[in-house]
Short mmCIF file of N, CA, C and O in Angstrom, two decimals:
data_model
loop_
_atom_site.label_atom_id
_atom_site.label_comp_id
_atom_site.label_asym_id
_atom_site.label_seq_id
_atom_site.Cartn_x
_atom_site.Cartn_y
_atom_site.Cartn_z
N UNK A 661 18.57 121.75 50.91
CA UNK A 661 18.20 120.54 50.20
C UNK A 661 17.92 120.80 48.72
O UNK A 661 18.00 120.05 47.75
N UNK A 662 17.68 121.72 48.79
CA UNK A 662 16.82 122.51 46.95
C UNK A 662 18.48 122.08 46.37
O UNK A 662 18.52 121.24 45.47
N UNK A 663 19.30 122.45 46.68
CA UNK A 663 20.39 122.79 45.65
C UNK A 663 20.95 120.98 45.42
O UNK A 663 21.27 120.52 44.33
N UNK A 664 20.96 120.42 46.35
CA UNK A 664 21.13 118.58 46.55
C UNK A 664 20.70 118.31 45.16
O UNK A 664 21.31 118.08 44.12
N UNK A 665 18.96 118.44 45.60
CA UNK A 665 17.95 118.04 44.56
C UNK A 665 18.63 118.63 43.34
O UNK A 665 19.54 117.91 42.93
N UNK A 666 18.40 119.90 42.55
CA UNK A 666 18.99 120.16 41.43
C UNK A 666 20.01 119.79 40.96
O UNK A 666 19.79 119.80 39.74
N UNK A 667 21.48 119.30 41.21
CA UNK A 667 22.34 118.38 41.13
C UNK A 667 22.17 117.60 40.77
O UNK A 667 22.66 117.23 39.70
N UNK A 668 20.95 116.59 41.86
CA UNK A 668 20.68 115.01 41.48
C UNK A 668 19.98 114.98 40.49
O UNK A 668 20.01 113.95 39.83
N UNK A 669 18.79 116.48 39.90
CA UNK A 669 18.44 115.93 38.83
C UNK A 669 19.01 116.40 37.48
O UNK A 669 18.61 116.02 36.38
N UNK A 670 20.05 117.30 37.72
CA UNK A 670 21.09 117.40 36.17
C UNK A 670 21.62 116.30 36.35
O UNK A 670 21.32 115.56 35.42
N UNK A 671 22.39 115.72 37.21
CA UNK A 671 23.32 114.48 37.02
C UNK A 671 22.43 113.10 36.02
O UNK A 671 22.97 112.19 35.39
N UNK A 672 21.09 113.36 36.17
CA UNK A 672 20.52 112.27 35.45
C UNK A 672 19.60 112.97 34.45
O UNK A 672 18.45 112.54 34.40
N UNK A 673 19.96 114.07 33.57
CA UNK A 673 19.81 114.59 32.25
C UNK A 673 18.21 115.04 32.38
O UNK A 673 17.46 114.67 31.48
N UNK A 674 17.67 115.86 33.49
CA UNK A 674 16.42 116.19 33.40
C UNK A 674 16.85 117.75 32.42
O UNK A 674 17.97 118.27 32.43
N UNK A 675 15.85 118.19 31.76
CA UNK A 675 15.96 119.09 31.14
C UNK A 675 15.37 120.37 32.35
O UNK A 675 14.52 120.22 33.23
N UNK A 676 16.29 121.80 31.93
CA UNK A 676 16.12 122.94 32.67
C UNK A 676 14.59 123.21 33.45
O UNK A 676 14.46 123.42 34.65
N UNK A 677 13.59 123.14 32.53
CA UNK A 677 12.83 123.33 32.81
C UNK A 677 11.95 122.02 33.43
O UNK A 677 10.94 122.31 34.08
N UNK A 678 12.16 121.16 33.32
CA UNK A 678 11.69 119.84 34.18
C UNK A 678 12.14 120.31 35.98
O UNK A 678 11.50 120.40 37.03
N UNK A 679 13.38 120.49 35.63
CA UNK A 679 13.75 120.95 36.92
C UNK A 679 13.13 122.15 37.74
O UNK A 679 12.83 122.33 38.93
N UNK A 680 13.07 122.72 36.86
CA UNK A 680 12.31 124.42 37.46
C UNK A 680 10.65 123.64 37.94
O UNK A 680 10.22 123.62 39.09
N UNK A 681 10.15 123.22 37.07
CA UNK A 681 8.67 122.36 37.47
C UNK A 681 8.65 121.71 39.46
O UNK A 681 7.94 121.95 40.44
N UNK A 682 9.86 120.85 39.18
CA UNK A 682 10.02 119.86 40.24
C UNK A 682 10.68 120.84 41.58
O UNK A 682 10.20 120.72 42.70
N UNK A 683 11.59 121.61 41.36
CA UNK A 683 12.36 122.23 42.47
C UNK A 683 10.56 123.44 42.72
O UNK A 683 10.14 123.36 43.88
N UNK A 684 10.05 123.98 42.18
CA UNK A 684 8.77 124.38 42.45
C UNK A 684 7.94 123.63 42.83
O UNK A 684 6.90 124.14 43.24
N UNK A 685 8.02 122.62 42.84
CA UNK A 685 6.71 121.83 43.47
C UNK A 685 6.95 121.45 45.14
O UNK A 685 6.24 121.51 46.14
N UNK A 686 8.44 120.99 44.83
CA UNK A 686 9.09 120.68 45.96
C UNK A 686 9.26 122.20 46.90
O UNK A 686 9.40 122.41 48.10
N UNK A 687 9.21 122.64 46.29
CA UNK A 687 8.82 124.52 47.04
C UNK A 687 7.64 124.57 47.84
O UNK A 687 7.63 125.21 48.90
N UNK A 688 6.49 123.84 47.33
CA UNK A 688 5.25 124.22 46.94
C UNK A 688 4.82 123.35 48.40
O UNK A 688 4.18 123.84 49.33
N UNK A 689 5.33 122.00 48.33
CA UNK A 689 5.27 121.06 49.14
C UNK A 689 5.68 121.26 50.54
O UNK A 689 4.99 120.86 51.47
N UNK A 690 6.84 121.90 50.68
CA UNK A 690 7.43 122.12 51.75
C UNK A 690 6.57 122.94 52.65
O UNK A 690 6.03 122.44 53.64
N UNK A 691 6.40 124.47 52.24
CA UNK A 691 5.51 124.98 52.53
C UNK A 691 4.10 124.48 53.10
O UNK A 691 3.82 124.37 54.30
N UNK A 692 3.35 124.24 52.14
CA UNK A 692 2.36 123.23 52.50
C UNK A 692 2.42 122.32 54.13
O UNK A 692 1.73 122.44 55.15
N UNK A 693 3.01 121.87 53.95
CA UNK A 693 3.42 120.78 54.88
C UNK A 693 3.82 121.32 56.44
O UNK A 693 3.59 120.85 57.56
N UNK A 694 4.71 122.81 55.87
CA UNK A 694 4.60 123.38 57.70
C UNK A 694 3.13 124.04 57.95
O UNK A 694 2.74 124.16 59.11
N UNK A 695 2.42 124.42 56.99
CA UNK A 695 1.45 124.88 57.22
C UNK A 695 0.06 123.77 57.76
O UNK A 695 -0.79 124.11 58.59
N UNK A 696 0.11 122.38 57.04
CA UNK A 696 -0.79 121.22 57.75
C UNK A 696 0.13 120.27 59.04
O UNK A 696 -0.14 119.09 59.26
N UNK A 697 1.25 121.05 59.83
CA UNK A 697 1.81 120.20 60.58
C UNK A 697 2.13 118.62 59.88
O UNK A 697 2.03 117.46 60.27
N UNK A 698 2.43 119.09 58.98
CA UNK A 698 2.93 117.56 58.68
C UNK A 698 4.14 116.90 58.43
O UNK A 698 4.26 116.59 57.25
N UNK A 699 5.17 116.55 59.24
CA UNK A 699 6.27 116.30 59.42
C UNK A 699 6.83 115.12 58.04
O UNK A 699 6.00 114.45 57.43
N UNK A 700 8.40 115.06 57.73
CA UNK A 700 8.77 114.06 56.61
C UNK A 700 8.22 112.83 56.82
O UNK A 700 7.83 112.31 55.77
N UNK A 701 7.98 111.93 58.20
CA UNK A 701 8.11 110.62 58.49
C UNK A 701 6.90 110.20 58.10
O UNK A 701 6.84 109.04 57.71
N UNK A 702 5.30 111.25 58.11
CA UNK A 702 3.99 111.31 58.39
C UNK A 702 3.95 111.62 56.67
O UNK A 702 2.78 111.49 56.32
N UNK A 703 4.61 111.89 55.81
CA UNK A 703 4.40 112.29 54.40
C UNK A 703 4.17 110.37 53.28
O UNK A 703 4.92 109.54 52.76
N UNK A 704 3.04 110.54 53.43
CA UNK A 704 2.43 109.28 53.05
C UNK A 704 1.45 109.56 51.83
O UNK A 704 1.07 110.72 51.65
N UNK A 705 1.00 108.49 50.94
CA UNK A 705 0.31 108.64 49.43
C UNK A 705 -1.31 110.02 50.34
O UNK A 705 -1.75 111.07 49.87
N UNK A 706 -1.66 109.32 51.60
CA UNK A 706 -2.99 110.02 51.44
C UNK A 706 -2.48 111.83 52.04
O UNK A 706 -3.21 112.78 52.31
N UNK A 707 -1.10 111.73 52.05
CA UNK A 707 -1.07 113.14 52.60
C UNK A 707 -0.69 113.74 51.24
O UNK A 707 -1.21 114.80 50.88
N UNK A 708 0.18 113.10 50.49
CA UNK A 708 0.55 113.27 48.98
C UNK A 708 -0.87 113.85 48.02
O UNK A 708 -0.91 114.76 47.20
N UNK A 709 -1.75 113.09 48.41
CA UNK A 709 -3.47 113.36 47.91
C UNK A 709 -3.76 114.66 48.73
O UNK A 709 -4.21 115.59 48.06
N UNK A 710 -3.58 114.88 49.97
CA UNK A 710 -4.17 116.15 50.40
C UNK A 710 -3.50 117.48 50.11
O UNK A 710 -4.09 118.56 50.13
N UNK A 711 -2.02 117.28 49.80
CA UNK A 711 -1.26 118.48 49.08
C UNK A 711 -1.76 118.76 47.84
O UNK A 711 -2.03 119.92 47.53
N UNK A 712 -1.97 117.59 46.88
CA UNK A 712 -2.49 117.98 45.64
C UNK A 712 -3.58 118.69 45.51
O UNK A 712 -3.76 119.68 44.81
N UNK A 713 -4.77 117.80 46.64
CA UNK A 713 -6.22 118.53 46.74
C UNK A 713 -5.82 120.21 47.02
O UNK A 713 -5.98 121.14 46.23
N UNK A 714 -5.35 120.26 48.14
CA UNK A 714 -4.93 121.89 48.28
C UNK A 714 -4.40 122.51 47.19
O UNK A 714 -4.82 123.67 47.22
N UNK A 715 -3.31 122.25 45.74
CA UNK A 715 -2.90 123.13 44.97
C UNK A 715 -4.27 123.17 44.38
O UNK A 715 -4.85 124.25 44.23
N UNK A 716 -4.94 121.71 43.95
CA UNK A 716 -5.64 122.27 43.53
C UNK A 716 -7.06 123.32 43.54
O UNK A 716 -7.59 123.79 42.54
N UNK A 717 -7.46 123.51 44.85
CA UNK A 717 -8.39 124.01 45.41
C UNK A 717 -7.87 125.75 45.23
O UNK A 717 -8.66 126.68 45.39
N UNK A 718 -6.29 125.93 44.84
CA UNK A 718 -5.74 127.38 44.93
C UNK A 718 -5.83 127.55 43.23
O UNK A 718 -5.80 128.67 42.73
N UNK A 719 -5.94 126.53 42.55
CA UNK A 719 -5.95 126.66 41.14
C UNK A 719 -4.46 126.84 40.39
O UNK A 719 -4.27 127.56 39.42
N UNK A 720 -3.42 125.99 41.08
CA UNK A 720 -2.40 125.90 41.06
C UNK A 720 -2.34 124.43 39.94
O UNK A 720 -2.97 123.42 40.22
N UNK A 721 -1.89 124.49 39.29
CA UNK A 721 -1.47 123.43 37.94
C UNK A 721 -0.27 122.59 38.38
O UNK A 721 0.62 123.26 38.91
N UNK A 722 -0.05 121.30 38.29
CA UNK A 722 1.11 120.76 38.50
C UNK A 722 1.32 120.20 37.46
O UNK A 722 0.42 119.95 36.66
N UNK A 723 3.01 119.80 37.21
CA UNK A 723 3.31 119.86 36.22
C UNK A 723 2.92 117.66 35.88
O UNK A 723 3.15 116.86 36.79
N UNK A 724 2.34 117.15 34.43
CA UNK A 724 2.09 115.67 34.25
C UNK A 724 3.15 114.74 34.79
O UNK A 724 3.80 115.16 35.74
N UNK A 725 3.34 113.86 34.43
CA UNK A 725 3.88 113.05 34.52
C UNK A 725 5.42 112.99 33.57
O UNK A 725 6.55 112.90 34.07
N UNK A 726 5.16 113.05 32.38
CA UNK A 726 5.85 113.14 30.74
C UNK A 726 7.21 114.50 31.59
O UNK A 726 8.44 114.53 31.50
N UNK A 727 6.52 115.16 32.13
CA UNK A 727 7.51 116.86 32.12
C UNK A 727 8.26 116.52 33.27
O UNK A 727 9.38 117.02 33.40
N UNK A 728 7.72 115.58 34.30
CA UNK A 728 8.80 115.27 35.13
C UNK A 728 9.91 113.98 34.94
O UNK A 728 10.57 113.31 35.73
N UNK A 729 9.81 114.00 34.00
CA UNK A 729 11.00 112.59 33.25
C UNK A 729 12.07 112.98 32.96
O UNK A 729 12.11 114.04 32.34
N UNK A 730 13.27 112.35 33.26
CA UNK A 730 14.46 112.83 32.49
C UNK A 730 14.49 112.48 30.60
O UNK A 730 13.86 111.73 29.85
N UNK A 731 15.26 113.21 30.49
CA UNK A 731 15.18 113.15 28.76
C UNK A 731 15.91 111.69 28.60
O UNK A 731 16.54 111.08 29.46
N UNK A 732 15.66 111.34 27.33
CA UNK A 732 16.24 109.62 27.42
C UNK A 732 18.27 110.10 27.06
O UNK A 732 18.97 111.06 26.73
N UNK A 733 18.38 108.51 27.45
CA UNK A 733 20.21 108.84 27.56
C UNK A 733 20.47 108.52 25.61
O UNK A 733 20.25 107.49 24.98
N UNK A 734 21.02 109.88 25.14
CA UNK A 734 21.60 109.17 23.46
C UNK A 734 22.87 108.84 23.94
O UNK A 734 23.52 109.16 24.94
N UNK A 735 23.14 107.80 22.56
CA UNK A 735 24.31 106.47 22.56
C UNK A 735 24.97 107.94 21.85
O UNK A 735 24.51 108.85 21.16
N UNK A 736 26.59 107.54 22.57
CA UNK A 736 27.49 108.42 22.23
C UNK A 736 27.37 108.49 20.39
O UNK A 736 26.61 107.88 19.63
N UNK A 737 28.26 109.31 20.15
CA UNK A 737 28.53 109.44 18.36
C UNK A 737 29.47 108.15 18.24
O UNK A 737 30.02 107.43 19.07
N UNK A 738 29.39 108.18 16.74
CA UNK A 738 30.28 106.86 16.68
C UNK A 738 31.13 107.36 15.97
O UNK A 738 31.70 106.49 15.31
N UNK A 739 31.62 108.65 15.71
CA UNK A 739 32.74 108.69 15.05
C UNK A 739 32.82 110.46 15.39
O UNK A 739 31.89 111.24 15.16
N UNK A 740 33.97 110.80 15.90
CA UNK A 740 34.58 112.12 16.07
C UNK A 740 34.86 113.44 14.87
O UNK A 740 35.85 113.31 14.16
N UNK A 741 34.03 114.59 14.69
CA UNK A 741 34.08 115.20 13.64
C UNK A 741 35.41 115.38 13.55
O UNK A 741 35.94 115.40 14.66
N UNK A 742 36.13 115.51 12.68
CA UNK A 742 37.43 116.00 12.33
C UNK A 742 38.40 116.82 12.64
O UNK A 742 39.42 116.87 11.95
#
């Protein structure tokens, strides 16, 4: 799935390291999650809250909001260098 994800988020202009943030978290998560028995279907905001509580209780930093954004789309050039 990791490699899906990285695809889907170059295809929509996240920068290298946005990605490295997110494919790590999504690392981070997975893990997590076999370790509290907590299956995809059961992955809900208050379980979303108890993964976070856990990084943060390990003193693990996640990355804001701003760093997980794709970079904005620039309007092509309007004229072809020579």
């Amino acid at each position: 799935y990791i490699e899906g994800l990285r695809a889907w988020l170059l295809e929509r202009g996240y920068t290298p390291g946005s990605i490295k943030q997110i494919l790590t978290l999504a690392g981070q998560l997975s893990r997590w999650m076999q370790t509290a028995d907590v299956k995809f279907s059961q992955l809900d905001s208050a379980a979303v809250d108890s993964f976070l509580d856990a990084l943060r209780a390990r003193g693990v930093r996640r990355p804001g909001p701003r760093g997980l954004r794709p970079k904005p789309s620039l309007p092509p050039w309007p004229w072809r260098p020579g």
